[in-house]
Amino acid sequence: MHVAILGNGITGVSAALRLRELDPDCRITMISGESTHHYSRPALMYVFMGHMRYRDTKPYEDATWRERRIDLVRDWVVGIDTEQRSLRLHRGEPIGFDKLVLATGSKPNRFGWPGQDLPGVQGLYGLLDLKALYDNVEDCRRAVVVGGGLIGIELAEMLLSRGIDVTFLVRERTYWGNVLPAEESAMVNELIRHHGCDLRLGTELAEIHAASNGRVGAISTKDGERIECELVGLTAGVSPNLDVVRDTAIAVGRGILVDPQLRTNIDGVYAAGDCAEIVTGDERSTLQQVWYTGRMQGHHVAASILGDDAPFDSGIWFNSAKFFDLEYQTYGQVHRRIPGEENLYWQHPTELVSFRIVHKDGVVIGFNMMGTRYRHEVCERWIRDGVRVRDVLPRLREAAFDPEFFQPYERAIERAFTEQLS
Amino acid sequence: MIEQSVLDHSFDEESVEFGEPAARARREVGPVERLGQVVLAGGVISLVVQIFVGTWAGSWLGFASAYGGMVVGAAVMFVGRYRGTTPGIKHDGVQFDTMTSRGVGGWIAALGLTGLYVALYWAPGLLGHGTGAGGGPGGLVLTVDPLARVLTGGAASQWFLYGTLYCLAMVVFGVRMLMKYRHNRYQKIRTVSVVVAQVGFAFVLANVLVLFQLPYYEFNGVWPLKYDTLWPEKVSALWAADAPHGAFGVFLVFWTAVVAVLGVPVLTYFYGKRWYCSWVCGCGGLAETLGDGYRQLSDKSTRAWKIERWLIHSVLVLVVLATAALWLEWPGAHGFKKAYGFVIGAAFSGVVGVGFYPLMGSRVWCRFGCPQAAILGLLQRYASRFRITTNGSQCMSCGNCSTYCEMGIDVRAYAQQGKNIVRASCVGCGVCSAVCPRGVLKLENGKGAGDRYSGADAPLAQFLEDLREPPRP
């Protein structure tokens, strides 16, 4: 059996490695036009800022692929023939397959703003964007970053680290307002400003204007304000990358449509990761565009190919990020506006540290932490076991994960939350 | 329907790499940092004048103006540099800076450091040893003479100069560590510990013993790192010493034996080898302070790991053989002793160990040569409670941990699988945990040794298995 995997990001690689673990005999070919080897996409910001070199972002030594007999092909797939079961490549000869995994990832959104295709306007997703960024920051005095989410704040940090002034347009009233509760979001707003970034909450991009040299020269907001800039970063979310799939018989919606076993409508063709839209019922489907679920879906699709028909289950939600120097972790359901949900929130009086427990009917359903680390395994277990919030408070120590000698916050949190509960 | 610009993409990220972006990072030098630079420059000028012109050389005025100026100036400079920044990891530009990325600056620093060590060991006259009045100290050695007279009661030698420079470097770069990691208590406490251990116990106390006509002894040095402390020559000198320091000499012999035989295994069982390697050891102390800027230069490849395993344990075998040969008076023992002292003691641990900081990182000796590290490492891997726990699922394989591991451990390989890191070479510096942007790593002394990795509950079997291949995750 020959399994071809389209895409060498975390999803494609997880699928390839798990497949090789489960089946020592099948032939595996991983195809990517973006890079020769798998690299960590979230690490690109550190390459730009000089923390790491590109080669440091590769999670596996190059010999790993040879050792595990996973063939790598560096080329773009430009056509998928589902009848002939072959892939047409941009440069090389066609590749036949028995099973195909589509792990094409996502693309930065472009919502049709006038001027969005001008030179100097770009998203930030992969190596092509990083290369473009190097070109676009030359002679750049001010950049406008459009879209208040994780990639936007990272791009702002990258640009500020090179001495470029940044104006950050956030459509919501507060940074990442649909994910972060008000208090945590307010912490980040202040942090963004503290780093010298010109933060514009409740501000939307209207148009991008060209300068006399044909490159971007300014933007206008929907309020009519004009801001001069030489670079525009479009970081208003991502959408599944369907470029190569659109002209095929593979069914797509917002993403490549798959069932809970990650199978598309074509027999032997699967999709996983950012590009996959998992249909879980009538009118219900999920897009998961996070590194962690990409990894999990990659593992799952490997099992599915070998006949395991268990439905994909991403388990209890978790995520983490870093806003400049502020670390964030989340477990379970936070800020979901579930009827009956209640919040316990504590913030350190002077340090940038906060902790939140979301509970419903006395039982813990979610955690948020800013500036302090907690054990995933323990938080997940508490949520899964439906531990009562009153029982968790005296046991917070079990989940504490900050380095040794760090000031412990559990007592203060327990005191504050016990008071809030009564 | 892929865009043409995408299809045309032919940038070879592997061979070309990205390098430094064109936009210049704007870092203004603040007034405090500027003041520090001026005072530092003044100190350097004073030192140069003393060495080449002779004015004030050997006087307290000379010592204070040169070393006081350099130390205070550099410390103030570091304080000023980090003071206005937000507390957090400060690695912007590390890969672009000529000093920290094997650029021209790094090579010059390496040549300078290597040259200094070569002079210390084999051409001390270049540093002024014996070139002064009546065969006394001259040149650079003379400039630390006032301190030598106070601490030891005698004239300065090149070794006293070495100790002075070593400690001052640790203090100054210790200040830098405290500022750089002021958001991280583990780093701050560990830095203070290792600076106090070296400056207090391996320099001031060791020299003051001489002042009281007691034997010179560095209390943070242990056999087999300080290999001569258990060699017959030193032991019999200590043991058979006449009063008034006869009892003290005996005490030192017992101290050495107790630390080596009892202290090492017990402390390593509870805390891992970090209690010594990054909290007490002098070599480690310089590596963690002066060497902090060079962590990322260590080789993380499996190939380097394989070389490391064979090399470090070979040195351990050699020092054990040398010790045995001397005690049992085997033929050729003295030649062996001299060869060991030259190749391992001087060239490897000194010249290469420090001279190569700007080229191969700060822990070349610790990782590839130190027999003490070999013993501590075996204990840590098979009989210790220490581990680095991982919040594995939060790992997004960025690579910061591996990049900044000074021992060349591929920390990421374990973290991305959610596995504990229990490696013989881990010195527990904690920097991997500090640079991780997702809170994945935590250094911990667990409740037992058997739960750390699969196979840890049967250490001997695991050891035999590890002999064949390095235990990759």
JSON list of N, CA, C and O in Angstrom, two decimals, chain A residues 210-225:
[
{"chain": "A", "resi": 210, "resn": "ALA", "atom": "N", "xyz": [-2.07, 52.63, -2.40]},
{"chain": "A", "resi": 210, "resn": "ALA", "atom": "CA", "xyz": [-0.72, 52.50, -2.95]},
{"chain": "A", "resi": 210, "resn": "ALA", "atom": "C", "xyz": [0.06, 53.80, -2.80]},
{"chain": "A", "resi": 210, "resn": "ALA", "atom": "O", "xyz": [-0.52, 54.88, -2.77]},
{"chain": "A", "resi": 211, "resn": "ALA", "atom": "N", "xyz": [1.36, 53.69, -2.68]},
{"chain": "A", "resi": 211, "resn": "ALA", "atom": "CA", "xyz": [2.24, 54.85, -2.71]},
{"chain": "A", "resi": 211, "resn": "ALA", "atom": "C", "xyz": [2.66, 55.09, -4.15]},
{"chain": "A", "resi": 211, "resn": "ALA", "atom": "O", "xyz": [2.29, 54.31, -5.04]},
{"chain": "A", "resi": 212, "resn": "SER", "atom": "N", "xyz": [3.44, 56.13, -4.37]},
{"chain": "A", "resi": 212, "resn": "SER", "atom": "CA", "xyz": [3.81, 56.44, -5.76]},
{"chain": "A", "resi": 212, "resn": "SER", "atom": "C", "xyz": [4.70, 55.37, -6.37]},
{"chain": "A", "resi": 212, "resn": "SER", "atom": "O", "xyz": [4.74, 55.22, -7.59]},
{"chain": "A", "resi": 213, "resn": "ASN", "atom": "N", "xyz": [5.38, 54.58, -5.54]},
{"chain": "A", "resi": 213, "resn": "ASN", "atom": "CA", "xyz": [6.23, 53.53, -6.10]},
{"chain": "A", "resi": 213, "resn": "ASN", "atom": "C", "xyz": [5.46, 52.23, -6.37]},
{"chain": "A", "resi": 213, "resn": "ASN", "atom": "O", "xyz": [6.05, 51.22, -6.70]},
{"chain": "A", "resi": 214, "resn": "GLY", "atom": "N", "xyz": [4.15, 52.30, -6.22]},
{"chain": "A", "resi": 214, "resn": "GLY", "atom": "CA", "xyz": [3.35, 51.11, -6.53]},
{"chain": "A", "resi": 214, "resn": "GLY", "atom": "C", "xyz": [3.23, 50.15, -5.37]},
{"chain": "A", "resi": 214, "resn": "GLY", "atom": "O", "xyz": [2.46, 49.19, -5.43]},
{"chain": "A", "resi": 215, "resn": "ARG", "atom": "N", "xyz": [3.98, 50.39, -4.29]},
{"chain": "A", "resi": 215, "resn": "ARG", "atom": "CA", "xyz": [3.86, 49.52, -3.12]},
{"chain": "A", "resi": 215, "resn": "ARG", "atom": "C", "xyz": [2.85, 50.14, -2.16]},
{"chain": "A", "resi": 215, "resn": "ARG", "atom": "O", "xyz": [2.38, 51.24, -2.39]},
{"chain": "A", "resi": 216, "resn": "VAL", "atom": "N", "xyz": [2.54, 49.44, -1.07]},
{"chain": "A", "resi": 216, "resn": "VAL", "atom": "CA", "xyz": [1.55, 49.99, -0.14]},
{"chain": "A", "resi": 216, "resn": "VAL", "atom": "C", "xyz": [2.12, 51.27, 0.47]},
{"chain": "A", "resi": 216, "resn": "VAL", "atom": "O", "xyz": [3.31, 51.36, 0.78]},
{"chain": "A", "resi": 217, "resn": "GLY", "atom": "N", "xyz": [1.26, 52.28, 0.63]},
{"chain": "A", "resi": 217, "resn": "GLY", "atom": "CA", "xyz": [1.71, 53.56, 1.18]},
{"chain": "A", "resi": 217, "resn": "GLY", "atom": "C", "xyz": [0.90, 54.00, 2.38]},
{"chain": "A", "resi": 217, "resn": "GLY", "atom": "O", "xyz": [1.37, 54.76, 3.21]},
{"chain": "A", "resi": 218, "resn": "ALA", "atom": "N", "xyz": [-0.33, 53.50, 2.49]},
{"chain": "A", "resi": 218, "resn": "ALA", "atom": "CA", "xyz": [-1.17, 53.91, 3.62]},
{"chain": "A", "resi": 218, "resn": "ALA", "atom": "C", "xyz": [-2.39, 53.01, 3.67]},
{"chain": "A", "resi": 218, "resn": "ALA", "atom": "O", "xyz": [-2.67, 52.25, 2.73]},
{"chain": "A", "resi": 219, "resn": "ILE", "atom": "N", "xyz": [-3.08, 53.07, 4.82]},
{"chain": "A", "resi": 219, "resn": "ILE", "atom": "CA", "xyz": [-4.38, 52.39, 4.90]},
{"chain": "A", "resi": 219, "resn": "ILE", "atom": "C", "xyz": [-5.41, 53.38, 5.40]},
{"chain": "A", "resi": 219, "resn": "ILE", "atom": "O", "xyz": [-5.06, 54.41, 5.99]},
{"chain": "A", "resi": 220, "resn": "SER", "atom": "N", "xyz": [-6.70, 53.08, 5.15]},
{"chain": "A", "resi": 220, "resn": "SER", "atom": "CA", "xyz": [-7.77, 53.86, 5.80]},
{"chain": "A", "resi": 220, "resn": "SER", "atom": "C", "xyz": [-8.59, 52.91, 6.63]},
{"chain": "A", "resi": 220, "resn": "SER", "atom": "O", "xyz": [-8.87, 51.77, 6.21]},
{"chain": "A", "resi": 221, "resn": "THR", "atom": "N", "xyz": [-9.02, 53.42, 7.79]},
{"chain": "A", "resi": 221, "resn": "THR", "atom": "CA", "xyz": [-9.90, 52.62, 8.63]},
{"chain": "A", "resi": 221, "resn": "THR", "atom": "C", "xyz": [-11.34, 52.94, 8.27]},
{"chain": "A", "resi": 221, "resn": "THR", "atom": "O", "xyz": [-11.62, 53.90, 7.55]},
{"chain": "A", "resi": 222, "resn": "LYS", "atom": "N", "xyz": [-12.25, 52.15, 8.81]},
{"chain": "A", "resi": 222, "resn": "LYS", "atom": "CA", "xyz": [-13.67, 52.39, 8.52]},
{"chain": "A", "resi": 222, "resn": "LYS", "atom": "C", "xyz": [-14.14, 53.69, 9.14]},
{"chain": "A", "resi": 222, "resn": "LYS", "atom": "O", "xyz": [-15.18, 54.23, 8.73]},
{"chain": "A", "resi": 223, "resn": "ASP", "atom": "N", "xyz": [-13.41, 54.20, 10.13]},
{"chain": "A", "resi": 223, "resn": "ASP", "atom": "CA", "xyz": [-13.75, 55.50, 10.71]},
{"chain": "A", "resi": 223, "resn": "ASP", "atom": "C", "xyz": [-13.22, 56.65, 9.88]},
{"chain": "A", "resi": 223, "resn": "ASP", "atom": "O", "xyz": [-13.38, 57.81, 10.25]},
{"chain": "A", "resi": 224, "resn": "GLY", "atom": "N", "xyz": [-12.54, 56.32, 8.80]},
{"chain": "A", "resi": 224, "resn": "GLY", "atom": "CA", "xyz": [-12.06, 57.37, 7.92]},
{"chain": "A", "resi": 224, "resn": "GLY", "atom": "C", "xyz": [-10.65, 57.85, 8.21]},
{"chain": "A", "resi": 224, "resn": "GLY", "atom": "O", "xyz": [-10.16, 58.79, 7.57]},
{"chain": "A", "resi": 225, "resn": "GLU", "atom": "N", "xyz": [-9.97, 57.24, 9.18]},
{"chain": "A", "resi": 225, "resn": "GLU", "atom": "CA", "xyz": [-8.61, 57.71, 9.48]},
{"chain": "A", "resi": 225, "resn": "GLU", "atom": "C", "xyz": [-7.62, 57.09, 8.49]},
{"chain": "A", "resi": 225, "resn": "GLU", "atom": "O", "xyz": [-7.73, 55.93, 8.11]}
]
